[in-house]
CSV table of C-alpha atoms and ligand atoms in Angstrom, one decimal:
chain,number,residue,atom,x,y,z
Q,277,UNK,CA,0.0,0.0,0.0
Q,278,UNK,CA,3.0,2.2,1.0
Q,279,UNK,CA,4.7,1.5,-2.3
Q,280,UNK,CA,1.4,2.4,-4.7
Q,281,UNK,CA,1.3,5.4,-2.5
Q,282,UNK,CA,4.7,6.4,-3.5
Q,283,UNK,CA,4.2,5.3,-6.9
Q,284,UNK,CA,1.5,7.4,-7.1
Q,285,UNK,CA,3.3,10.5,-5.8
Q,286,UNK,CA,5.8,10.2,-8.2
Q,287,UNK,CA,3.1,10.1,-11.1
Q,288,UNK,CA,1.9,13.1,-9.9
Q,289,UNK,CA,4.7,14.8,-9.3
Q,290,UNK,CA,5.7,13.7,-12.8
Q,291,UNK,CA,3.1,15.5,-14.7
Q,292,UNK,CA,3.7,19.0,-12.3
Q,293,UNK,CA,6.8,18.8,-14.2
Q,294,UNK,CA,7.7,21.4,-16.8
Q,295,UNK,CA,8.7,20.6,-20.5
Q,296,UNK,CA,12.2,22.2,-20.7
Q,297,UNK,CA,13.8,22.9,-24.4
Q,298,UNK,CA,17.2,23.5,-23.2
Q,299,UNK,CA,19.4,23.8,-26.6
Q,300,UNK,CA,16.6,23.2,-28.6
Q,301,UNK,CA,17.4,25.0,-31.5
Q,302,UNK,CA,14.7,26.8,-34.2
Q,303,UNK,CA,15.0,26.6,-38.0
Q,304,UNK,CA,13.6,28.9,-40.5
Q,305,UNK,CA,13.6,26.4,-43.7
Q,306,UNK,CA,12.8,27.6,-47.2
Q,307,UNK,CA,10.4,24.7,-48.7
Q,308,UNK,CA,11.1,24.9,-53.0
Q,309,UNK,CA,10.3,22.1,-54.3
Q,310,UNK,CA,8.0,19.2,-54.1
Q,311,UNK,CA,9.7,16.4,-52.4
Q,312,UNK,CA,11.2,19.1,-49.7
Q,313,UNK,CA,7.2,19.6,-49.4
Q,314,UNK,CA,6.5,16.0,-49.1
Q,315,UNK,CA,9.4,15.5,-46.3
Q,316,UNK,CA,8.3,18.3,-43.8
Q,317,UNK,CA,4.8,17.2,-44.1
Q,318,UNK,CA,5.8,14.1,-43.2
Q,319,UNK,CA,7.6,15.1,-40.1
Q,320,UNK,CA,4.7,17.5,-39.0
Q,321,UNK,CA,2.3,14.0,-39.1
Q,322,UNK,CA,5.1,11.6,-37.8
Q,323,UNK,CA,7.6,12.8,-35.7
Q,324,UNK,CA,7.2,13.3,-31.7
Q,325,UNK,CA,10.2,15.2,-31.6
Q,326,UNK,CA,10.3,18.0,-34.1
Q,327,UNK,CA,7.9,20.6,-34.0
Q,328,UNK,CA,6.4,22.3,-37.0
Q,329,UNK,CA,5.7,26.2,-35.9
Q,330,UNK,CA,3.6,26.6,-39.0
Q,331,UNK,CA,2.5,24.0,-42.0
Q,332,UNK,CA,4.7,23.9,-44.6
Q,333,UNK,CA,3.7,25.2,-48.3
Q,334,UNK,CA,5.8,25.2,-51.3
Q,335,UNK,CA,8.1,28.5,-51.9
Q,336,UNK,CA,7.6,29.7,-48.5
Q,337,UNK,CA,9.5,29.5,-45.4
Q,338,UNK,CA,8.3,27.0,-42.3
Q,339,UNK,CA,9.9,27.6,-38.7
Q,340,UNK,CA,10.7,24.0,-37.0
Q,341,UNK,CA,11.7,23.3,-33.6
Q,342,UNK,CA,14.7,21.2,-33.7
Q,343,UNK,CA,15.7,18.8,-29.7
Q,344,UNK,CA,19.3,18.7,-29.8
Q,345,UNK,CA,19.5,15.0,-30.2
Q,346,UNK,CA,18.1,15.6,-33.6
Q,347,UNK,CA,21.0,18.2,-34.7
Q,348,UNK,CA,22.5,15.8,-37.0
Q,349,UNK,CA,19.9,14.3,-38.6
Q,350,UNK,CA,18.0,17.3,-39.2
Q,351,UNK,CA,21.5,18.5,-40.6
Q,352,UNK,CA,21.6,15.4,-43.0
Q,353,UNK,CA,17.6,15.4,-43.7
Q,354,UNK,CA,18.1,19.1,-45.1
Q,355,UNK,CA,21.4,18.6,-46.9
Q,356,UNK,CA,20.2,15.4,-48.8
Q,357,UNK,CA,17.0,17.5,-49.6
Q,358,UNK,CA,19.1,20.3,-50.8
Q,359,UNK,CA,16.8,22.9,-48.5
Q,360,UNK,CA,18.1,25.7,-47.2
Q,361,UNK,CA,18.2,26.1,-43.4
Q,362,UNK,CA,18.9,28.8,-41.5
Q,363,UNK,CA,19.3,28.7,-37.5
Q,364,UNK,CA,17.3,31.9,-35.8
Q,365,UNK,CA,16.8,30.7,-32.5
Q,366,UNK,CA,20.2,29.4,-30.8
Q,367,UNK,CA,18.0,28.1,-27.4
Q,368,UNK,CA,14.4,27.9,-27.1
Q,369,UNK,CA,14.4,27.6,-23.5
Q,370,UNK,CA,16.9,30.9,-22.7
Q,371,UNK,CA,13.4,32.5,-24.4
Q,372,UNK,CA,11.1,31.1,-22.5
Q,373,UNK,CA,12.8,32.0,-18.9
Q,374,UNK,CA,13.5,35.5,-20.4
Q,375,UNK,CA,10.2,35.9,-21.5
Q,376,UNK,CA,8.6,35.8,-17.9
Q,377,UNK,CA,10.8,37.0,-16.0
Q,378,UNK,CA,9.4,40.7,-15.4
Q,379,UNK,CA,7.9,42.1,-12.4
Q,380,UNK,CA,6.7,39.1,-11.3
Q,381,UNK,CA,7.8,39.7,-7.4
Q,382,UNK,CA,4.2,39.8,-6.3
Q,383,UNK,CA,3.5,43.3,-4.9
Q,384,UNK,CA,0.5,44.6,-2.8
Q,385,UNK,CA,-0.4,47.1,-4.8
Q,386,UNK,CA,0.4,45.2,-8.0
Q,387,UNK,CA,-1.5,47.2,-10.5
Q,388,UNK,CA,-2.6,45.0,-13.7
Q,389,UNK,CA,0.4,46.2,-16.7
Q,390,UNK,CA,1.0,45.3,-19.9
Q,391,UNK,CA,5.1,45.2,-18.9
Q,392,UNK,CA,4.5,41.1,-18.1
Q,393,UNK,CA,2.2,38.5,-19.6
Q,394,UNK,CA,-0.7,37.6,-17.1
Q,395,UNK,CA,-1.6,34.1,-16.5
Q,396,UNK,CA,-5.5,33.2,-16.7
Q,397,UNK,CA,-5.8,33.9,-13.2
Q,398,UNK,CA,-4.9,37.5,-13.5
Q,399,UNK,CA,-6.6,38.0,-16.4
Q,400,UNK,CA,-9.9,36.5,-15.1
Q,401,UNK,CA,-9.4,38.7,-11.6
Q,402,UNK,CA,-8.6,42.1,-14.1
Q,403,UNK,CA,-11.8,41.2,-16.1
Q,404,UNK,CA,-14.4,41.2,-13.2
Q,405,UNK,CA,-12.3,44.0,-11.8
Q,406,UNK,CA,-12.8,45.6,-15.4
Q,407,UNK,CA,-16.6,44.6,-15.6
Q,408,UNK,CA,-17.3,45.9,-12.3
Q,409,UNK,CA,-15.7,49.7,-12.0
Q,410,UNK,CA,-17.2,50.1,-16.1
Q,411,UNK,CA,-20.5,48.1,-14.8
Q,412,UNK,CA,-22.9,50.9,-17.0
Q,413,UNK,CA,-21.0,49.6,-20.2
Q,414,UNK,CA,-19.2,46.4,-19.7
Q,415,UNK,CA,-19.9,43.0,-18.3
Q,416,UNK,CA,-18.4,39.7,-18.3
Q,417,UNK,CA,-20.4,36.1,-18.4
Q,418,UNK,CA,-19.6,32.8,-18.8
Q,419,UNK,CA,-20.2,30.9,-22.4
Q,420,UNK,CA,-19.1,27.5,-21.4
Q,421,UNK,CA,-16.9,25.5,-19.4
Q,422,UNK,CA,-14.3,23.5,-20.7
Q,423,UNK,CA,-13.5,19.5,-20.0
Q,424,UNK,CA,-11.3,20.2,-17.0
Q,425,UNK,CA,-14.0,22.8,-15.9
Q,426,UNK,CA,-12.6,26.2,-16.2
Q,427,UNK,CA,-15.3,28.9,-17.4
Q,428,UNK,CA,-14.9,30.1,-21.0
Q,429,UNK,CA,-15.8,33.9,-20.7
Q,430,UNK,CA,-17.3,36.6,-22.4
Q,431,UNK,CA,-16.2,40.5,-22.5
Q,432,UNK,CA,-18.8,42.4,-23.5
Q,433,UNK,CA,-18.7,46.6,-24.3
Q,434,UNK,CA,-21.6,49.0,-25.1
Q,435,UNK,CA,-22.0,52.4,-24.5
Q,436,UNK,CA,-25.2,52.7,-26.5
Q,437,UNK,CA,-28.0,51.3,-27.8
Q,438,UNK,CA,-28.3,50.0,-31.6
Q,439,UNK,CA,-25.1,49.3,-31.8
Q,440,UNK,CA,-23.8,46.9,-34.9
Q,441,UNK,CA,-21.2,44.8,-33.5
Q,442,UNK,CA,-16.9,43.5,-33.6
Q,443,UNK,CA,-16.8,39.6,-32.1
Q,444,UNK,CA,-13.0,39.6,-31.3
Q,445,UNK,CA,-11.5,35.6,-30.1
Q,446,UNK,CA,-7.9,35.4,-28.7
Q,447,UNK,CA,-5.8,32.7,-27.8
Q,448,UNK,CA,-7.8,30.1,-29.2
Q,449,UNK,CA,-4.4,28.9,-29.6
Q,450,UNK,CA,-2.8,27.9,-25.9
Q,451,UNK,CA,0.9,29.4,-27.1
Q,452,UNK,CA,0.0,32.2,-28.5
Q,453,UNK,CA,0.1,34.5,-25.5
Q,454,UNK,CA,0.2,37.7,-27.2
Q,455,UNK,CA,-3.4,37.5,-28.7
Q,456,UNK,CA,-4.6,37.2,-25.3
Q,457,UNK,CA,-2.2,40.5,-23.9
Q,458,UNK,CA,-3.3,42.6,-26.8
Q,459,UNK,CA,-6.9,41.3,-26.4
Q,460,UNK,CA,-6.9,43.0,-22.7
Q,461,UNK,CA,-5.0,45.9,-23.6
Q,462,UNK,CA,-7.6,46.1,-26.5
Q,463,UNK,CA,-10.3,46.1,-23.5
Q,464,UNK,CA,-8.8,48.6,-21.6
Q,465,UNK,CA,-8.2,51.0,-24.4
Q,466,UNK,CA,-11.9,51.1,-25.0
Q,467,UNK,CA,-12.8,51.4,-21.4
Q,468,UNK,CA,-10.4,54.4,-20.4
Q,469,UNK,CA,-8.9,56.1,-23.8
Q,470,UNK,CA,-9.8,59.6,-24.2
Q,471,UNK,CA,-8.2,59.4,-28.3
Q,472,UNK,CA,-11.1,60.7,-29.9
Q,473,UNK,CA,-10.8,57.8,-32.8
Q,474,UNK,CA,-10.8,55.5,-29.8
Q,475,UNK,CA,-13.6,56.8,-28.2
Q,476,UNK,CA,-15.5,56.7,-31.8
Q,477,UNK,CA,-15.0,53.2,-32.1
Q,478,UNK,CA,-16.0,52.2,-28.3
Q,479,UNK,CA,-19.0,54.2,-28.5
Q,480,UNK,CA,-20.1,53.7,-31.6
Q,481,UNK,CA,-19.6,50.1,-31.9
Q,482,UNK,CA,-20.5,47.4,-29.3
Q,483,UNK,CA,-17.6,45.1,-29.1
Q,484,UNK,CA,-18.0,41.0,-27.6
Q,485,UNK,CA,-14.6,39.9,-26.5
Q,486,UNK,CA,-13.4,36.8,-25.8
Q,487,UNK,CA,-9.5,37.4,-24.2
Q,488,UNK,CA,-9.1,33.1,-23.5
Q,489,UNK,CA,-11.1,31.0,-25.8
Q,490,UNK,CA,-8.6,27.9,-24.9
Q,491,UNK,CA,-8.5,28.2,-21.4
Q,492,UNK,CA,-7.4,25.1,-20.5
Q,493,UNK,CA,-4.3,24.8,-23.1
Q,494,UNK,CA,-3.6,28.4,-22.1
Q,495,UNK,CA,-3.0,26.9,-18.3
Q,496,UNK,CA,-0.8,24.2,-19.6
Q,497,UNK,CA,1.0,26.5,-22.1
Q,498,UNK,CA,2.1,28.3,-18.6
Q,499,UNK,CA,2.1,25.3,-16.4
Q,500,UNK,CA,3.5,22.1,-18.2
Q,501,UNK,CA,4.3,22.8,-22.0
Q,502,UNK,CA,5.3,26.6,-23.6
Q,503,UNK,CA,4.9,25.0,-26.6
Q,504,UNK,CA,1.4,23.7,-26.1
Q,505,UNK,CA,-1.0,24.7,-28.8
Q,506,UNK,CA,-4.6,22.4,-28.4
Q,507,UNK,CA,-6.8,21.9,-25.7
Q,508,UNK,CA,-6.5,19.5,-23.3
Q,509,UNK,CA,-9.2,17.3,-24.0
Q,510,UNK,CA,-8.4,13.1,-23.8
Q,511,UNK,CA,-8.6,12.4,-27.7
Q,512,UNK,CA,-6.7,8.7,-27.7
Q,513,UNK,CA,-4.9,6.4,-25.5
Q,514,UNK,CA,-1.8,8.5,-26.4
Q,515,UNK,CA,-2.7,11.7,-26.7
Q,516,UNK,CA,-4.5,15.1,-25.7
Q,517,UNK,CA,-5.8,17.7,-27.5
Q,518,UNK,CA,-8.2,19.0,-30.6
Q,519,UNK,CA,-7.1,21.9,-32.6
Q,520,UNK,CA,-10.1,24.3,-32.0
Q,521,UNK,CA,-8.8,26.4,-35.0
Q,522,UNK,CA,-10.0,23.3,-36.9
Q,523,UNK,CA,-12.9,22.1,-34.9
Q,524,UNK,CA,-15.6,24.7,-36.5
Q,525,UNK,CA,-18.0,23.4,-38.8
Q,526,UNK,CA,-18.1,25.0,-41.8
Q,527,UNK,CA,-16.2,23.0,-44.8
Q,528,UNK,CA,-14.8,20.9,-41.3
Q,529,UNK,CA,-11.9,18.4,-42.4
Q,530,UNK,CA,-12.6,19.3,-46.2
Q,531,UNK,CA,-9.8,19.2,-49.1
Q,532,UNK,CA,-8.9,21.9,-51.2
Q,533,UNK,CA,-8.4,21.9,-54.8
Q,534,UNK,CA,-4.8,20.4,-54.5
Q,535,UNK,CA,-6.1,17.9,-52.1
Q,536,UNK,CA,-5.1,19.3,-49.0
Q,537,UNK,CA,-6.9,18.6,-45.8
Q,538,UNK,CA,-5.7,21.7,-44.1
Q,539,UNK,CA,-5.7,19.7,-41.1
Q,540,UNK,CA,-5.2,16.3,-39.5
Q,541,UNK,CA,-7.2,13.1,-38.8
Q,542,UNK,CA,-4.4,11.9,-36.3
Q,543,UNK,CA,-5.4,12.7,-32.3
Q,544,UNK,CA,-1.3,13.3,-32.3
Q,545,UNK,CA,-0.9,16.4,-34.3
Q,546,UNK,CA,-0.9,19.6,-33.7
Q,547,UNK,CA,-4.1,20.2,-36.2
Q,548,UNK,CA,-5.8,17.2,-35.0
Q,549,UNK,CA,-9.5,18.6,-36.2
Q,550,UNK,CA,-11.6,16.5,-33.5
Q,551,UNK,CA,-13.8,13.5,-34.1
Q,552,UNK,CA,-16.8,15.8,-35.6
Q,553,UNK,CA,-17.3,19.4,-36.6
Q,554,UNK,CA,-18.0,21.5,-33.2
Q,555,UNK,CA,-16.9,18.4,-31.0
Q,556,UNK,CA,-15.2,20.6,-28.1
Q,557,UNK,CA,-16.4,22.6,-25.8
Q,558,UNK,CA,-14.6,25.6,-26.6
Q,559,UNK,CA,-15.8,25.7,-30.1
Q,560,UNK,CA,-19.5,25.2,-29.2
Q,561,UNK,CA,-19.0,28.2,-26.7
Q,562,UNK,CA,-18.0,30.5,-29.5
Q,563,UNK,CA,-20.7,29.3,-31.9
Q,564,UNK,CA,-22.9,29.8,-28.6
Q,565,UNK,CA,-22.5,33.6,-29.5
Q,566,UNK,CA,-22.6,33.7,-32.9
Q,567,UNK,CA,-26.1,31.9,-32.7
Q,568,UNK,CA,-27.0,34.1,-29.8
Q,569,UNK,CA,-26.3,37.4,-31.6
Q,570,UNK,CA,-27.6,36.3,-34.9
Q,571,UNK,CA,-27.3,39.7,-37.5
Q,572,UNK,CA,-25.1,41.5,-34.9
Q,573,UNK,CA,-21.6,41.7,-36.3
Q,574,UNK,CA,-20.4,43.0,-39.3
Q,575,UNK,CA,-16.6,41.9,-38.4
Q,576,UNK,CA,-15.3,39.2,-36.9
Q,577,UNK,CA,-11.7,38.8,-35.8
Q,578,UNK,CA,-9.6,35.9,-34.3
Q,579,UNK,CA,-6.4,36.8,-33.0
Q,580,UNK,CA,-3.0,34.7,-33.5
Q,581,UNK,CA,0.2,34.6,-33.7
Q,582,UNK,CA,2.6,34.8,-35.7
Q,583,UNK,CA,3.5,36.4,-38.8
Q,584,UNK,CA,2.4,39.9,-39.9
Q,585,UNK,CA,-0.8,38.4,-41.6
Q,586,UNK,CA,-4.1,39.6,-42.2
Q,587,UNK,CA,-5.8,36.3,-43.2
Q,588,UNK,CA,-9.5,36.5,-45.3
Q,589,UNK,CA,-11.6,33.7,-46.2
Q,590,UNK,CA,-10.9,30.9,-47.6
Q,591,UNK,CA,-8.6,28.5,-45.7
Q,592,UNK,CA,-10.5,25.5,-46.9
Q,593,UNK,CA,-10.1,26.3,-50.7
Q,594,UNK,CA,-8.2,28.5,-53.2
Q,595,UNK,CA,-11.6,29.9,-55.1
Q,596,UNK,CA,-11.5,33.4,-53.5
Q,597,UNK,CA,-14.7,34.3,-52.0
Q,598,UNK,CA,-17.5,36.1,-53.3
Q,599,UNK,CA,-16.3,39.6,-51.1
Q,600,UNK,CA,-12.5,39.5,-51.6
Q,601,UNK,CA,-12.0,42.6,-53.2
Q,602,UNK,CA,-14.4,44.2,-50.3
Q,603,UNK,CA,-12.0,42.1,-47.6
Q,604,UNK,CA,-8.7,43.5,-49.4
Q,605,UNK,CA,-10.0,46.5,-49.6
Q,606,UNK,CA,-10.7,46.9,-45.7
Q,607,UNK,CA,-7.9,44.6,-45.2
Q,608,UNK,CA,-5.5,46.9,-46.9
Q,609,UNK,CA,-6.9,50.2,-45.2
Q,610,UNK,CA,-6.0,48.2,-41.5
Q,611,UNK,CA,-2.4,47.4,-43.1
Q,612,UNK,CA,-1.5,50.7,-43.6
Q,613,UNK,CA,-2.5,51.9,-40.6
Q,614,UNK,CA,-0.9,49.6,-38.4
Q,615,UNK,CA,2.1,50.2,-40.9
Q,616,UNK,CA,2.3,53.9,-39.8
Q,617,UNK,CA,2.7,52.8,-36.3
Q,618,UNK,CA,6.0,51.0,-36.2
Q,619,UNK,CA,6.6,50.5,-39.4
Q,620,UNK,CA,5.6,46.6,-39.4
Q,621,UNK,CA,3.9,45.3,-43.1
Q,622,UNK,CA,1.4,42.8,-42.8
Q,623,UNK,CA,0.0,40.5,-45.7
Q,624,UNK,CA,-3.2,40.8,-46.9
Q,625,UNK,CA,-5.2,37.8,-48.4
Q,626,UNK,CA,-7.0,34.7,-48.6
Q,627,UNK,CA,-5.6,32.6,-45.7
Q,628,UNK,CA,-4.9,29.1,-48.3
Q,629,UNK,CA,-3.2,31.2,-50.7
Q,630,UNK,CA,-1.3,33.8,-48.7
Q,631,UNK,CA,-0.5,31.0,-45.7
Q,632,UNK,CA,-1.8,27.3,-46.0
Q,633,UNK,CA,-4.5,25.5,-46.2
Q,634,UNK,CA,-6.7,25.1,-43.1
Q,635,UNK,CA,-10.5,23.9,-43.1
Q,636,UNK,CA,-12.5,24.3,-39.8
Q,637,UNK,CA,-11.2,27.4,-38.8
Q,638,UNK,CA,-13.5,29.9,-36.9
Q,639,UNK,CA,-13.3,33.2,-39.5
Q,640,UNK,CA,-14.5,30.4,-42.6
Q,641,UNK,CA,-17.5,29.5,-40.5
Q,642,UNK,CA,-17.9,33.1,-39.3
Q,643,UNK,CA,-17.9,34.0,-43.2
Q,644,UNK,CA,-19.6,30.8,-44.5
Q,645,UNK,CA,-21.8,29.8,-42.3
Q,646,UNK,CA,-22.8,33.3,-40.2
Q,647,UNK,CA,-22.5,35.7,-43.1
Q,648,UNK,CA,-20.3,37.8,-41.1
Q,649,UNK,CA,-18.7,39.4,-44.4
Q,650,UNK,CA,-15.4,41.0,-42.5
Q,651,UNK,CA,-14.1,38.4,-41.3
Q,652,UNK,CA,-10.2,38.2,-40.4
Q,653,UNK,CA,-7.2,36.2,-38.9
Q,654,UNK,CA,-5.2,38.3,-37.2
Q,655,UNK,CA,-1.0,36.7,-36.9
Q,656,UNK,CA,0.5,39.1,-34.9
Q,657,UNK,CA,4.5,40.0,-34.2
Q,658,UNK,CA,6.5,37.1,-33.6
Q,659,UNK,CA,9.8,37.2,-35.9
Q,660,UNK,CA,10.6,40.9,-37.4
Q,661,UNK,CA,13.3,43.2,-37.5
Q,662,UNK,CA,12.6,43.4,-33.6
Q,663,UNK,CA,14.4,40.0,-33.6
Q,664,UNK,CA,13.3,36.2,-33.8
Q,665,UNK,CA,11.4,34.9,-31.1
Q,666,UNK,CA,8.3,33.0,-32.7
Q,667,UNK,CA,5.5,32.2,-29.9
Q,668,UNK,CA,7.8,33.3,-27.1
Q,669,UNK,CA,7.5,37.0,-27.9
Q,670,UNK,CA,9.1,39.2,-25.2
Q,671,UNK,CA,7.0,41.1,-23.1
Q,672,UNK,CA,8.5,44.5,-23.9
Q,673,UNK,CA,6.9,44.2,-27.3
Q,674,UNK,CA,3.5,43.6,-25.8
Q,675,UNK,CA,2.4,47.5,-25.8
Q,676,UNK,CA,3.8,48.1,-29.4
Q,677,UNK,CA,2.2,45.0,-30.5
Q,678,UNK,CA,-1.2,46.1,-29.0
Q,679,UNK,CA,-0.9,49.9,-30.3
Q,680,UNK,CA,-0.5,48.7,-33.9
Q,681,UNK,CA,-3.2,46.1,-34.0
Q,682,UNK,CA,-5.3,48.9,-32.4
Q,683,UNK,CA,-4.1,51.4,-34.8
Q,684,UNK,CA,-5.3,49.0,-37.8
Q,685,UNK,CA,-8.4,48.6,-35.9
Q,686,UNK,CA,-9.2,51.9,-36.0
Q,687,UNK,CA,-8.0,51.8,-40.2
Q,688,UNK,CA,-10.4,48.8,-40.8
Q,689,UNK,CA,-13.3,50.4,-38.8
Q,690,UNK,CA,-13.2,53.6,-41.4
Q,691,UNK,CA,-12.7,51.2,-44.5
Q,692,UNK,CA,-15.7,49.3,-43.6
Q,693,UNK,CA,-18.2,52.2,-42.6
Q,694,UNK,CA,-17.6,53.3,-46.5
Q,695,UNK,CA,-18.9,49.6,-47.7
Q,696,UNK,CA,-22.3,50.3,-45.5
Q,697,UNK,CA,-21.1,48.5,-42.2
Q,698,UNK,CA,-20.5,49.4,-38.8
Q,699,UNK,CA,-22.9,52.2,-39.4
Y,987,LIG,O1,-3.2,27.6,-38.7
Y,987,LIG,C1,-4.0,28.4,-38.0
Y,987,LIG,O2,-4.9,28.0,-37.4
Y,987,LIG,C2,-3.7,29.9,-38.1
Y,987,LIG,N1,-2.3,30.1,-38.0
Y,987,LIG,S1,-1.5,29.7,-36.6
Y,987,LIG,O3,0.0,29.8,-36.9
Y,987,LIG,N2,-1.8,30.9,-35.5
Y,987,LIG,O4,-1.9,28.5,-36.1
Y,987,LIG,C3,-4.2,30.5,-39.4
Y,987,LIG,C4,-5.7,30.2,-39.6
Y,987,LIG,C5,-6.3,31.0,-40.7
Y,987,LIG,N3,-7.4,30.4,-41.2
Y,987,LIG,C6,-8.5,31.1,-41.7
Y,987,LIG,N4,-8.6,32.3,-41.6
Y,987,LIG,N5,-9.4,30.4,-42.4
Y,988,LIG,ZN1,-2.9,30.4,-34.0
């Protein structure tokens, strides 16, 4: 009995345990011809020990985390492939303890900042906080609770009545911490700013907010695994974890024209689409308000990381849809303003020609399946001329992050009053 107890103890304390990357190394690798294509797809479906930041496409560049006991082979793999690799993170882990680091000696007075990243306590504490000193205009609510019971919450703004509406998601990916930080810094720009353009679009548009739609992968992303991009739900013997960006039903698990599932049937991958279309319970919460508010929003937006995109319908095929040049149109008007900022240029376009293709993803079933015409990905900073950091973005470029997004907000808002929304 003694022994199982011990046993036991050491499980648990096994699984408190933190991933480490020590030396791990990232690669940016330029993908040129077919067979290079063929390989890295295979690794991204296969292999437990590399990790493929972003789905590879042909004559663009992919970002792979490399362990150390794979330095040789992935040295071989890319030499015998004749693909060029180039090394832009030296080790992943230095990052990761840099990155939260910060003011984190716990003060009395600690005032919420955007100098840190918050963990989904904090954030949850700042939003009631939030909803209750704005009560007349703001209010928080739960849309669902996730499979290891967390509440999946709901920001909402309105300083008027008759309001059209902006249906923002964050950090639907768990690793993606700086959709969540520019979501809340989003919130509190429309609570307290006194910038008239601002205060035009907080009180002139009612804006639903949710700052954690994975909350669950967001706690083990801080907790157990930096790297952790799913949720955490039990999806085989092995393994944990649905892709919610590939979970929503419109088009769900559907080829492109090249044949391209622009995600995965395998519970083990890191686009693992579920068993069925809206299968999780984050997923269901976020169609909970699109069915809830039916004819409120003209512009959806789902903010990730990273890349300097601005991603339009369609991921799950390469026909461009009906509204494109009305979508690069508005699309355009929020890259140049976000441009003027800091000087960052964002792509434009269809996400399965500009990126990759990916079916199930929440702005195709906003678009397809709500009619929400505006509807965007949002890949924020990540690698730039501010440096190479991928998902572990320093929190020093949290503010500069959240001012440009903000400042193409603002852009996209004016673009779109002119095609007859937001009006
Ligand atoms: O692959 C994704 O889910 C997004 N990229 S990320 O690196 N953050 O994972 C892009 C999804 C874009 N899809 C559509 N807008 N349809
Ligand atoms: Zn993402």
């Amino acid at each position: 009995m003694k022994f199982l107890a011990l046993l036991a103890l050491l499980f648990l304390s096994a699984s408190a345990e933190k991933s480490r990357f020590d030396n791990y190394r990232v690669y940016s690798v330029t993908v040129e011809n077919y067979q290079q294509l063929q390989a890295i797809q295979y690794l991204e479906e296969h292999s437990d020990a590399y990790n493929i930041f972003e789905s590879p496409h042909l004559n663009a560049d992919t970002e792979i985390l490399v362990p150390p006991h794979k330095f040789s082979d992935f040295e071989e793999l890319t030499e015998n492939l004749g693909m060029k690799a180039k090394l832009i993170i030296n080790n992943y882990q230095e990052l990761i303890d840099e990155e939260i680091k910060p003011s984190r000696t716990p003060r009395v007075d600690a005032q919420y900042d955007w100098v840190s990243y918050k963990n989904l306590n904090e954030i949850n504490a700042w939003l009631d906080q939030m909803a209750a000193q704005y009560s007349s205009v703001a209010s928080v609510r739960n849309i669902g609770t996730t499979i290891q019971g967390r509440p999946i919450r709901l920001f909402k703004i309105s300083k008027k009545s008759g309001n059209r509406g902006i249906f923002v998601e964050a950090n639907i990916h768990a690793r993606e911490w700086i959709s969540s930080a520019t979501a809340t810094y989003l919130i509190n720009e429309l609570l307290t700013s006194t910038n008239p353009d601002i205060v035009d679009i907080s009180t002139n548009i009612d804006w639903y907010i949710i700052t954690n739609a994975n909350p669950d992968g967001f706690v083990f992303s801080w907790d157990s695994n930096r790297n952790w991009r799913k949720t955490r739900a039990p999806v085989s013997a092995l393994c944990f974890g649905v892709d919610p960006n590939r979970n929503f039903a419109y088009n769900w698990l559907t080829p492109d024209e090249t044949g391209s599932l622009g995600a995965s049937t395998s519970p083990c991958t890191d686009t693992y689409a579920g068993p069925s279309p809206l299968s999780e319970n984050e997923t269901r919460a976020i169609e909970s308000v699109f069915a809830d508010n039916a004819g409120k929003f003209d512009v959806f937006l789902s903010f990730h990381s990273y890349g300097h995109y601005l991603l339009t319908a369609w991921g799950h095929t390469r026909v461009p849809p009906a509204d494109n040049s009305m979508l690069q149109t508005v699309g355009n008007a929020f890259r140049t303003a976000l441009q003027a900022v800091n000087g960052i240029n964002y792509a434009v376009g269809p996400t399965n020609t500009v990126l990759y293709a990916a079916s199930g993803a929440s702005p195709d079933h906003a678009y397809g399946h709500h009619g929400i015409k505006l509807a965007y990905t949002l890949e924020m900073r990540g690698n730039g001329n501010y440096g190479n950091y991928g998902f572990v973005l320093p929190p020093q470029f949290i503010i500069p992050n959240a001012q440009e997004v903000i400042a193409g907000l603002v852009g996209l808002v004016r673009s779109a009053r002119t095609f007859g929304y937001l009006n």
